Short mmCIF file of C-alpha atoms in Angstrom, two decimals:
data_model
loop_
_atom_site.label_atom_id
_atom_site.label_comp_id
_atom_site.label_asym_id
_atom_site.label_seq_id
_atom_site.Cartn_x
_atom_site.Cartn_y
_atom_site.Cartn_z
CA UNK A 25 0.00 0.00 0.00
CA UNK A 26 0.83 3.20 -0.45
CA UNK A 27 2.10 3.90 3.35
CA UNK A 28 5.12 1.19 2.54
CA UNK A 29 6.29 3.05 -0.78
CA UNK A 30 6.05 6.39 1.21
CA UNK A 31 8.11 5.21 3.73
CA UNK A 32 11.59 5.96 1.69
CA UNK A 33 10.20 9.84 0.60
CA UNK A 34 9.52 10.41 4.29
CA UNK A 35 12.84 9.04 5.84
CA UNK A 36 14.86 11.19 3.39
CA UNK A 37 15.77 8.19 1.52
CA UNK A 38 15.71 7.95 -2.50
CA UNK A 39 12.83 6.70 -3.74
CA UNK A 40 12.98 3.11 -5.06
CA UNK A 41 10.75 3.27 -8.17
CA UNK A 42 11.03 -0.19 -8.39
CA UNK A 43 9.19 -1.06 -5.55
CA UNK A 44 7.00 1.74 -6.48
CA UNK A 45 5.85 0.46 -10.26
CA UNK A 46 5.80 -3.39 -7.95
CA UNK A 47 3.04 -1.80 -6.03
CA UNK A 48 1.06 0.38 -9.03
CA UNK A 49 0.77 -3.39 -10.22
CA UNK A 50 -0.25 -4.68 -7.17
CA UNK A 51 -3.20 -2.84 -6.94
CA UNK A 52 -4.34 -3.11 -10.33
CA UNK A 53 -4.48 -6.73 -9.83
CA UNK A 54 -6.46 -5.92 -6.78
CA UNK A 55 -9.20 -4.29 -8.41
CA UNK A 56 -9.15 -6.38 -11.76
CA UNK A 57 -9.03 -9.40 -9.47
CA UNK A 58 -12.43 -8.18 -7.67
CA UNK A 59 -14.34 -7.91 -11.31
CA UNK A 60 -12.81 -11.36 -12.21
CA UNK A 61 -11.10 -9.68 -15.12
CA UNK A 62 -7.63 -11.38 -15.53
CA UNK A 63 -5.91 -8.88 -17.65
CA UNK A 64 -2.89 -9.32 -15.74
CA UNK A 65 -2.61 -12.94 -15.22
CA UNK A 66 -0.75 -13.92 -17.98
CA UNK A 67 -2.97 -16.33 -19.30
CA UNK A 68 -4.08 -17.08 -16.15
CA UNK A 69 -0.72 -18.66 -15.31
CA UNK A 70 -0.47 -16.19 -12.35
CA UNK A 71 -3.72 -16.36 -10.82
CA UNK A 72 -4.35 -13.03 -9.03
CA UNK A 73 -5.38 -14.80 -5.66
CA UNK A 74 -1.88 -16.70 -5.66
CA UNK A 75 0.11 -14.38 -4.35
CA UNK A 76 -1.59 -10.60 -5.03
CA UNK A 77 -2.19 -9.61 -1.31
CA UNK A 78 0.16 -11.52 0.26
CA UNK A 79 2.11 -9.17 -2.47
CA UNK A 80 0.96 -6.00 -0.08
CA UNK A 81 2.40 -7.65 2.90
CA UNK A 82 5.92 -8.25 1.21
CA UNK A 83 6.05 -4.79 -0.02
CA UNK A 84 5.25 -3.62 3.98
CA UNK A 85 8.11 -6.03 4.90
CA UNK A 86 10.68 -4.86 2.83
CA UNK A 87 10.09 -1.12 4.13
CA UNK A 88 10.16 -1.45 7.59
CA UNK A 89 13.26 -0.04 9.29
CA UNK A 90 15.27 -1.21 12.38
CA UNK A 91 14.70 2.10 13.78
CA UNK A 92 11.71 1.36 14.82
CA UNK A 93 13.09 -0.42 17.33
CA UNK A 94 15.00 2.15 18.96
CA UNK A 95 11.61 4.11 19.26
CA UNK A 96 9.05 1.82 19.33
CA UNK A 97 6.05 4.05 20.62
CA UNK A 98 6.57 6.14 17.98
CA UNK A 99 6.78 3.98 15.17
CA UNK A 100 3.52 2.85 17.35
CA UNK A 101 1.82 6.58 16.92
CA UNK A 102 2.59 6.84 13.22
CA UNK A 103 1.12 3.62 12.08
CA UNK A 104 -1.74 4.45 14.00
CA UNK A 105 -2.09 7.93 12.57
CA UNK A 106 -0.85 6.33 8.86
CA UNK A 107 -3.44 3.53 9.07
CA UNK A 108 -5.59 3.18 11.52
CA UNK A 109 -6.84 6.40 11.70
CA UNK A 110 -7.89 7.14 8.23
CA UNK A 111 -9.15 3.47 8.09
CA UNK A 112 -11.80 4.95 10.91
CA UNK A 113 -12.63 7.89 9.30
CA UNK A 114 -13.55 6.39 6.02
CA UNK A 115 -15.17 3.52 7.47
CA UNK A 116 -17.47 5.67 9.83
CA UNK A 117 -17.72 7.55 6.43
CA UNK A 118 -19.07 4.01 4.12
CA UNK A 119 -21.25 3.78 7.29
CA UNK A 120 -23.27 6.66 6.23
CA UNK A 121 -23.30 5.79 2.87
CA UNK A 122 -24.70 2.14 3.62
CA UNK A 123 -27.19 3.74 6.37
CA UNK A 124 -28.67 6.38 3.09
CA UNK A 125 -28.36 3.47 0.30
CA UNK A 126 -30.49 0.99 2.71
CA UNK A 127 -32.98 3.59 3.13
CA UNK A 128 -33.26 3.55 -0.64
CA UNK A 129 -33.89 -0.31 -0.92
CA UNK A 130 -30.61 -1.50 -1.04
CA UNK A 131 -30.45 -4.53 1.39
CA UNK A 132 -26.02 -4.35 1.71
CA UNK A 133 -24.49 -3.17 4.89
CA UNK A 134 -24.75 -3.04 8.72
CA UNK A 135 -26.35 -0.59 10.89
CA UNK A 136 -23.38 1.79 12.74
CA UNK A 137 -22.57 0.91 15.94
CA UNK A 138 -19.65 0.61 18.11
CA UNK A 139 -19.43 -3.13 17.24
CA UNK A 140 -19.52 -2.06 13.26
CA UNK A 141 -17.03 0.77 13.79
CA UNK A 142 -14.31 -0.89 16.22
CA UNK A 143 -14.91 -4.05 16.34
CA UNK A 144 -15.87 -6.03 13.14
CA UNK A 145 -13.00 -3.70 11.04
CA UNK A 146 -10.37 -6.24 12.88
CA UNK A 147 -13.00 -9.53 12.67
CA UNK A 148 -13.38 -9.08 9.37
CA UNK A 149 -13.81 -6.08 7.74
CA UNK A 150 -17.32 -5.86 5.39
CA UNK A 151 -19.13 -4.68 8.02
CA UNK A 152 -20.48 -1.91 5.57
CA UNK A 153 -19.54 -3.68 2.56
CA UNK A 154 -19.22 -0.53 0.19
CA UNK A 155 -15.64 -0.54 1.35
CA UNK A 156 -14.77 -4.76 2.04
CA UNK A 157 -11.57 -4.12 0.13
CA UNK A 158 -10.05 -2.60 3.14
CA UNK A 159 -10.54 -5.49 5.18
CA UNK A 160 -6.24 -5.36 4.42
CA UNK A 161 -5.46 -2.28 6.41
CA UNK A 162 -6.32 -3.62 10.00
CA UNK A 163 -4.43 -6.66 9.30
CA UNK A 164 -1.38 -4.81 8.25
CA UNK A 165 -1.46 -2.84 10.95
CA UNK A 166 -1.98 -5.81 13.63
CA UNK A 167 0.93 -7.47 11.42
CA UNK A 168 3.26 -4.22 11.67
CA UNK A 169 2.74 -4.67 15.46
CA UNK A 170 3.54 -7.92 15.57
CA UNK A 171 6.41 -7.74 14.02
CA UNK A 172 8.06 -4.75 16.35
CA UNK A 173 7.09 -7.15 19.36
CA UNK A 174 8.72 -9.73 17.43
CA UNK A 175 11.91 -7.88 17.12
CA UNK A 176 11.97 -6.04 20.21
CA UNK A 177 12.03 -9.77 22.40
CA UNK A 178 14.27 -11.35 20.00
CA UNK A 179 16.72 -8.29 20.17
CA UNK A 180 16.25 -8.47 24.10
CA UNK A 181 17.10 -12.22 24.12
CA UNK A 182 20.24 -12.35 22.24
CA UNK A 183 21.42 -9.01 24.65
CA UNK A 184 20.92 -11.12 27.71
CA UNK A 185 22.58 -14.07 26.00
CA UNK A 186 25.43 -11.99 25.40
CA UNK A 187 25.86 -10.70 28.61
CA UNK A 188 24.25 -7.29 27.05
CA UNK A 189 27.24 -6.96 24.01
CA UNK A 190 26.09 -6.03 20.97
CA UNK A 191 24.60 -8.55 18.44
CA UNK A 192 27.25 -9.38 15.82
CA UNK A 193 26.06 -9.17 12.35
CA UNK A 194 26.36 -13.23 12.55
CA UNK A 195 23.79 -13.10 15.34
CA UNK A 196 21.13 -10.97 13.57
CA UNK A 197 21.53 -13.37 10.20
CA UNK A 198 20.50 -16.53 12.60
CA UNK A 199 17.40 -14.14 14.03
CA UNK A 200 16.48 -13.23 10.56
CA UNK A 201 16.06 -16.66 9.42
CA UNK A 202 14.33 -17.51 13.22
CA UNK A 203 12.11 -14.97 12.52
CA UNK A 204 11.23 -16.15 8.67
CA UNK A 205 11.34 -19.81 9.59
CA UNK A 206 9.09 -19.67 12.45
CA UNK A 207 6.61 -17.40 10.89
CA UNK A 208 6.06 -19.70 8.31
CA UNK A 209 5.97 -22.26 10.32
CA UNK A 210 3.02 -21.16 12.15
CA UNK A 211 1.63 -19.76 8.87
CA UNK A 212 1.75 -23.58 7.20
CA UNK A 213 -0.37 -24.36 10.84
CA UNK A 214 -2.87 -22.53 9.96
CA UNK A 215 -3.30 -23.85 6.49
CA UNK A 216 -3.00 -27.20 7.67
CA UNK A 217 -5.84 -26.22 10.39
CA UNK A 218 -7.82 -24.47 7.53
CA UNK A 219 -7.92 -27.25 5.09
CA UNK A 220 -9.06 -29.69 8.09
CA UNK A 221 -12.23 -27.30 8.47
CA UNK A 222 -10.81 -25.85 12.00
CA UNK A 223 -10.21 -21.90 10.98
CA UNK A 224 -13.63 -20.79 11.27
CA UNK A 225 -15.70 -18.00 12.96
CA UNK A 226 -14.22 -16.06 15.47
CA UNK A 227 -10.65 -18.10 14.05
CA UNK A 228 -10.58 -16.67 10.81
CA UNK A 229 -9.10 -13.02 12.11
CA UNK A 230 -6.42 -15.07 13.81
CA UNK A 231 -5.91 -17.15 11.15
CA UNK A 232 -5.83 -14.77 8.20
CA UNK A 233 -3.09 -12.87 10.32
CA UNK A 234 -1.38 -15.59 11.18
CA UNK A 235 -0.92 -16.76 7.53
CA UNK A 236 -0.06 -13.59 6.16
CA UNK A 237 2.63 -12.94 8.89
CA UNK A 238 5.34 -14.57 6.90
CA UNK A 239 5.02 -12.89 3.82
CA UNK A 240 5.74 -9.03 5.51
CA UNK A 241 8.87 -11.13 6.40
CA UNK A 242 9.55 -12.42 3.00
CA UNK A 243 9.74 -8.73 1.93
CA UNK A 244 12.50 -8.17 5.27
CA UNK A 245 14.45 -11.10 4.29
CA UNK A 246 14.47 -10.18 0.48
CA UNK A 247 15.68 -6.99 1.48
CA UNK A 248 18.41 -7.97 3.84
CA UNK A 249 19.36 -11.33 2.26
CA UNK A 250 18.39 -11.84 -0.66
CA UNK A 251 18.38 -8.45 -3.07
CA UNK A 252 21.82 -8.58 -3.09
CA UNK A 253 22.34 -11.77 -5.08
CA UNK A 254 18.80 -10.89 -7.16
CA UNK A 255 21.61 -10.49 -10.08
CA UNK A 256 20.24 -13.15 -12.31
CA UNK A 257 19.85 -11.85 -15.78
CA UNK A 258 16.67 -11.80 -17.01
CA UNK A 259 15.86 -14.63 -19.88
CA UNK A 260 17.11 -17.33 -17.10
CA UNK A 261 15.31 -15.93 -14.83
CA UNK A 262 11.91 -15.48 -16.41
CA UNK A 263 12.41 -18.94 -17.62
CA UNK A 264 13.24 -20.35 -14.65
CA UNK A 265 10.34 -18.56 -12.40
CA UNK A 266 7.64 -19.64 -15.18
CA UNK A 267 9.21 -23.12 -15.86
CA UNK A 268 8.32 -23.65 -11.60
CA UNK A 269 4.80 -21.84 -12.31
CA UNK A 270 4.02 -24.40 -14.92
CA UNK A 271 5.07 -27.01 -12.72
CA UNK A 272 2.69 -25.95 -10.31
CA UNK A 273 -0.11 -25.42 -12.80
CA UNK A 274 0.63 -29.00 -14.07
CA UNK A 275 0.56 -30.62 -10.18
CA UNK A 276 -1.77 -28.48 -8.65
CA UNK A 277 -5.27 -28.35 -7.79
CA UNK A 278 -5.83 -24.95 -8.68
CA UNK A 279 -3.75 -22.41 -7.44
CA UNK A 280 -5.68 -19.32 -6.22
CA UNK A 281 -6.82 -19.11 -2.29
CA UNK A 282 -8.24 -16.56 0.04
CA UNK A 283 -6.65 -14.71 1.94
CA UNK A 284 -9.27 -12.79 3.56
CA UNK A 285 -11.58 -16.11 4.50
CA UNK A 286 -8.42 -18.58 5.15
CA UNK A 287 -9.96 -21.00 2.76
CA UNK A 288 -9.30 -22.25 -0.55
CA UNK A 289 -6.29 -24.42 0.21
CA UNK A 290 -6.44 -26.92 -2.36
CA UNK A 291 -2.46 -28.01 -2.37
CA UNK A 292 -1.50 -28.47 1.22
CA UNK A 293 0.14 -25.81 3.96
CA UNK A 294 3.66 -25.39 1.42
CA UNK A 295 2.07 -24.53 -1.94
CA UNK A 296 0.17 -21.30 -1.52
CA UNK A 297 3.76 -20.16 0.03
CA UNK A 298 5.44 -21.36 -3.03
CA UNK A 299 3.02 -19.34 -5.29
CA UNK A 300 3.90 -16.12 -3.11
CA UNK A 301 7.22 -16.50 -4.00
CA UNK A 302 6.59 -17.38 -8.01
CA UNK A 303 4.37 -14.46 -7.76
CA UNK A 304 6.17 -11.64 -6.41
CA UNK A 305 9.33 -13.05 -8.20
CA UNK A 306 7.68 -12.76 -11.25
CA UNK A 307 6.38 -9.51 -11.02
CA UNK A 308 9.23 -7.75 -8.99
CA UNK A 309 11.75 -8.60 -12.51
CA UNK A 310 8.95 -7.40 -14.18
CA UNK A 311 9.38 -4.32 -12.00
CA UNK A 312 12.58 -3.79 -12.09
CA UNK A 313 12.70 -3.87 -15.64
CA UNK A 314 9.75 -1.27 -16.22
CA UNK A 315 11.35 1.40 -13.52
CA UNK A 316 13.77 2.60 -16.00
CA UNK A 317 10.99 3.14 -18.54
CA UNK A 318 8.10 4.81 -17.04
CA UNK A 319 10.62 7.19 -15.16
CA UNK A 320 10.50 8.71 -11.73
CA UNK A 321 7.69 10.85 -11.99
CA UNK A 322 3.90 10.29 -13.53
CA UNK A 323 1.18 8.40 -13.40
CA UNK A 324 2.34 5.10 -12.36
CA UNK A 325 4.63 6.71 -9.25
CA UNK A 326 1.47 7.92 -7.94
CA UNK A 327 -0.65 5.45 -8.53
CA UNK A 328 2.02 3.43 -6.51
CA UNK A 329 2.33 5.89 -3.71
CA UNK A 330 -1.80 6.29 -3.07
CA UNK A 331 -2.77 2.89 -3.16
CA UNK A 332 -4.33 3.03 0.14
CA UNK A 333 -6.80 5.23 -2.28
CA UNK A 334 -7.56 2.91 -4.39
CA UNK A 335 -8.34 -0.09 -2.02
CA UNK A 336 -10.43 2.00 0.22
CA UNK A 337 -12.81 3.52 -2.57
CA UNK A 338 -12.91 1.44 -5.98
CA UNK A 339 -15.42 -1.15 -4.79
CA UNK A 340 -17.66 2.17 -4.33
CA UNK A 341 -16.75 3.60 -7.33
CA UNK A 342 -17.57 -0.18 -9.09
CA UNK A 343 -21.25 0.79 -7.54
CA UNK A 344 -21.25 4.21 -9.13
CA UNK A 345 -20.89 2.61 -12.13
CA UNK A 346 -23.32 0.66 -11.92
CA UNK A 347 -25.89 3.29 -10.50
CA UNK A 348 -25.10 5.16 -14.40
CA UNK A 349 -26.10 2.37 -15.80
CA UNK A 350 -29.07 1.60 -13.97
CA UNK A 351 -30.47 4.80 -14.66
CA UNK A 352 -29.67 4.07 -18.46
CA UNK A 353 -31.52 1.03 -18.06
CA UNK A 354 -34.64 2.75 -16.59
CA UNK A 355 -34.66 5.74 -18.57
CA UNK A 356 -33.90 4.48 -22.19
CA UNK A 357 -34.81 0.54 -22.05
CA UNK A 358 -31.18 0.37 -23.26
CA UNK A 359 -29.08 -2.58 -20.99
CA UNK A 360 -32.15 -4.23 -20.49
CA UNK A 361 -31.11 -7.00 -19.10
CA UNK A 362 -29.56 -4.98 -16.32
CA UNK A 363 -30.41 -7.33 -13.09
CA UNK A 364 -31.81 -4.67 -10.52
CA UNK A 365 -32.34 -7.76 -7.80
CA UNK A 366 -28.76 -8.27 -8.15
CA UNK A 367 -27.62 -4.70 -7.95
CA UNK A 368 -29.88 -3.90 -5.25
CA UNK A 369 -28.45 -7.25 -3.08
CA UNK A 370 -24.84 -8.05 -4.62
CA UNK A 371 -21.83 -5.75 -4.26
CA UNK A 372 -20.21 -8.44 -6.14
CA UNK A 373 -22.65 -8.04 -9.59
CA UNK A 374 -21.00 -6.83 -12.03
CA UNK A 375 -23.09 -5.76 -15.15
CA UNK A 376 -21.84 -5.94 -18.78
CA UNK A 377 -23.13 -3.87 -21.73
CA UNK A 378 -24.19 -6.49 -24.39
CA UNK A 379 -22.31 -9.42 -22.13
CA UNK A 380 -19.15 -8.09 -23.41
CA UNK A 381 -16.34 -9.26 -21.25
CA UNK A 382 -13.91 -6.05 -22.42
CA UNK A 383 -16.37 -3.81 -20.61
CA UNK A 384 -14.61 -4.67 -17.25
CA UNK A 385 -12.04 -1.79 -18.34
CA UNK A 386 -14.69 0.74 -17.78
CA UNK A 387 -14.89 -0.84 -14.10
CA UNK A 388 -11.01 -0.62 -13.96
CA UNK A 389 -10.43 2.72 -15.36
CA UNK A 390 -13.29 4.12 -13.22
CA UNK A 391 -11.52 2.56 -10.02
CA UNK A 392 -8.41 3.26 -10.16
CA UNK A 393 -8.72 6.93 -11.92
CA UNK A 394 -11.58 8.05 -9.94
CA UNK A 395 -10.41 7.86 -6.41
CA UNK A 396 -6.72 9.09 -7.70
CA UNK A 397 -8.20 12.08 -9.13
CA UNK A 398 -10.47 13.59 -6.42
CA UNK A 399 -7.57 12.83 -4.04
CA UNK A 400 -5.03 14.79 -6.72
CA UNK A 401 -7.69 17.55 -6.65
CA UNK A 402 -8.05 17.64 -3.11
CA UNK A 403 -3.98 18.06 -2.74
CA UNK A 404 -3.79 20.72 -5.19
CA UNK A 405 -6.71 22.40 -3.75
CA UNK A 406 -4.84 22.25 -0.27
CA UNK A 407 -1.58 23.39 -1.78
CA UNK A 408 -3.24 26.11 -3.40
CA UNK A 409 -5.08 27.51 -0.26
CA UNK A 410 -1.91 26.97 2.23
#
């Protein structure tokens, strides 16, 4: 999300366009993957739901910071006000806008409440289903946490250990693989545990957490491990990171899974890891390669460094959509077959003029260039008045 890729601007650090254009991608795939439209699969050989938000996490991962450490109720205070507390305000906001559309027959959304406001955003986010896509920003934020407490015992362990010395740079490469190790670990638990039927309910916060965990520290270990030796050119190393993604289209039961409901595990606990890493492998070269061209300023930076935006407001904008053509539909008899049960009940109908499956661009566009440009308005509006 956006917060990650910010993170370099706002330490003074240069800005790694790479990681930015890896994260403009990202949430394209986001909101093509919630109108089924697989224009960036590659013909469907890298399912969206394989590795796309666990894709958010590893971008998270690779920006966090030791310093942190050293100040850990601050890095505390500005997750909270970086997250959290826009996450409230727009989700108090969608509870208004649920509340008005219910009151015009629409039967989607809760009522407000301090259950709907605090409570179900951690459960599970579609408490006033207008913005369900942000079900993510919670869990990264729980996950951020998490991780500090993570590193804060494990730094406080090996300074006892060592008679409080500092950690030698041998010491923090065993933690680092500790800490990736036994996250997965406990990740491959849980999709062991959800497989067997067990992650349900009140287990499904946990266990969605729990399973994304590892991949924020895929991104950390990338960073401090592996980006170094990423020197691979790149025909051997597409054809090596496709050749493995064939393999596991070949063997596999299908690969995509969700990550917000913990279900969909049709491989075993290893394999949805294993598509995280064909996935982000994939599409980081991919990245890396289309940094150069696109340049360090336009569209696709900002698109990379707002996607918080985007996730919070497309699903909405998916709906305004379809409100224009409703009203085509009752006004002109054109798009007849425009379902009104379904767009009245289902934030997940999608309509298509005459069926056609190219239409889903109008969805995209709309999502992605809709919430970017009333948010570029707003900031040049606020520049221009202070």
């Amino acid at each position: 999300m956006s917060v990650m890729i910010k993170t370099a601007a706002n330490d003074k650090t240069e800005y790694n366009m790479t990681f930015g254009v890896l994260a403009c991608l990202a949430i394209v795939m986001v909101v093509a993957g919630h109108l089924g439209y697989a224009v960036l699969t590659v013909g469907d050989l890298f399912p969206y739901y394989s590795f796309h938000v666990p894709l958010f996490l590893f971008l998270s991962g690779y920006f966090y910071k030791e310093t942190a450490q050293e100040a850990p109720l601050a890095y505390m205070w500005k997750k909270v006000r970086r997250l959290l507390v826009p996450y409230m305000l727009c989700n108090l906001a969608y509870g208004l806008v649920a509340w008005l559309l219910r009151a015009n027959g629409f039967a989607m959304g809760e009522e407000i409440g301090l259950r709907t406001l605090f409570v179900d955003p951690f459960l599970h986010g579609y408490q006033f289903i207008y913005n369900y896509a942000a079900w993510f920003v919670p869990v990264l934020f729980v996950i951020e946490m998490m991780n500090l407490l993570m590193r804060l015992i494990g730094g406080w362990i090996v300074r006892k250990g060592r008679d409080e010395r500092e950690e030698t740079e041998r010491t923090a490469d065993i933690l680092e693989w500790l800490y990736l190790a036994g996250s997965l670990a406990v990740g491959m638990v849980v999709v062991y545990l959800a497989i067997g039927g067990h992650v349900w309910g009140v287990y499904k916060a946990p266990g969605r957490i729990l399973f994304l965990y590892p991949c924020f520290q895929m991104g950390q270990f990338y960073k401090k491990k592996l980006e170094k030796h990423d020197t691979l050119p790149n025909l051997p190393y597409f054809v090596i990171v496709i050749a493995i993604q064939v393999l596991l289209q070949i063997g596999c039961n299908g690969l995509a899974f969700s990550s917000v409901w913990c279900t969909g595990f049709a491989n075993g606990p290893l394999i949805p890891y294993v598509t995280v890493v064909s996935g982000v492998a994939f599409w980081l070269r991919i990245a890396r390669i289309a940094a150069p061209l696109v340049g360090e300023k336009g569209v696709v930076r900002y698109v990379g460094q707002h996607t918080f935006t985007v996730m919070m407001h497309h699903v909405m904008v998916f709906m305004l959509v379809k409100m224009v053509l409703a009203g085509i539909a009752a006004g002109t008899g054109f798009c007849a077959d425009f379902d009104f049960a379904q767009f009245y009940s289902n934030i997940d109908y999608i309509y298509l003029v005459n069926g056609a499956e190219h239409f889903k661009m109008v969805y995209l566009a709309a999502g992605l260039a809709l919430p970017l440009g009333i948010r570029y308005l707003i900031e040049r509006l606020a520049i221009a008045l202070w």
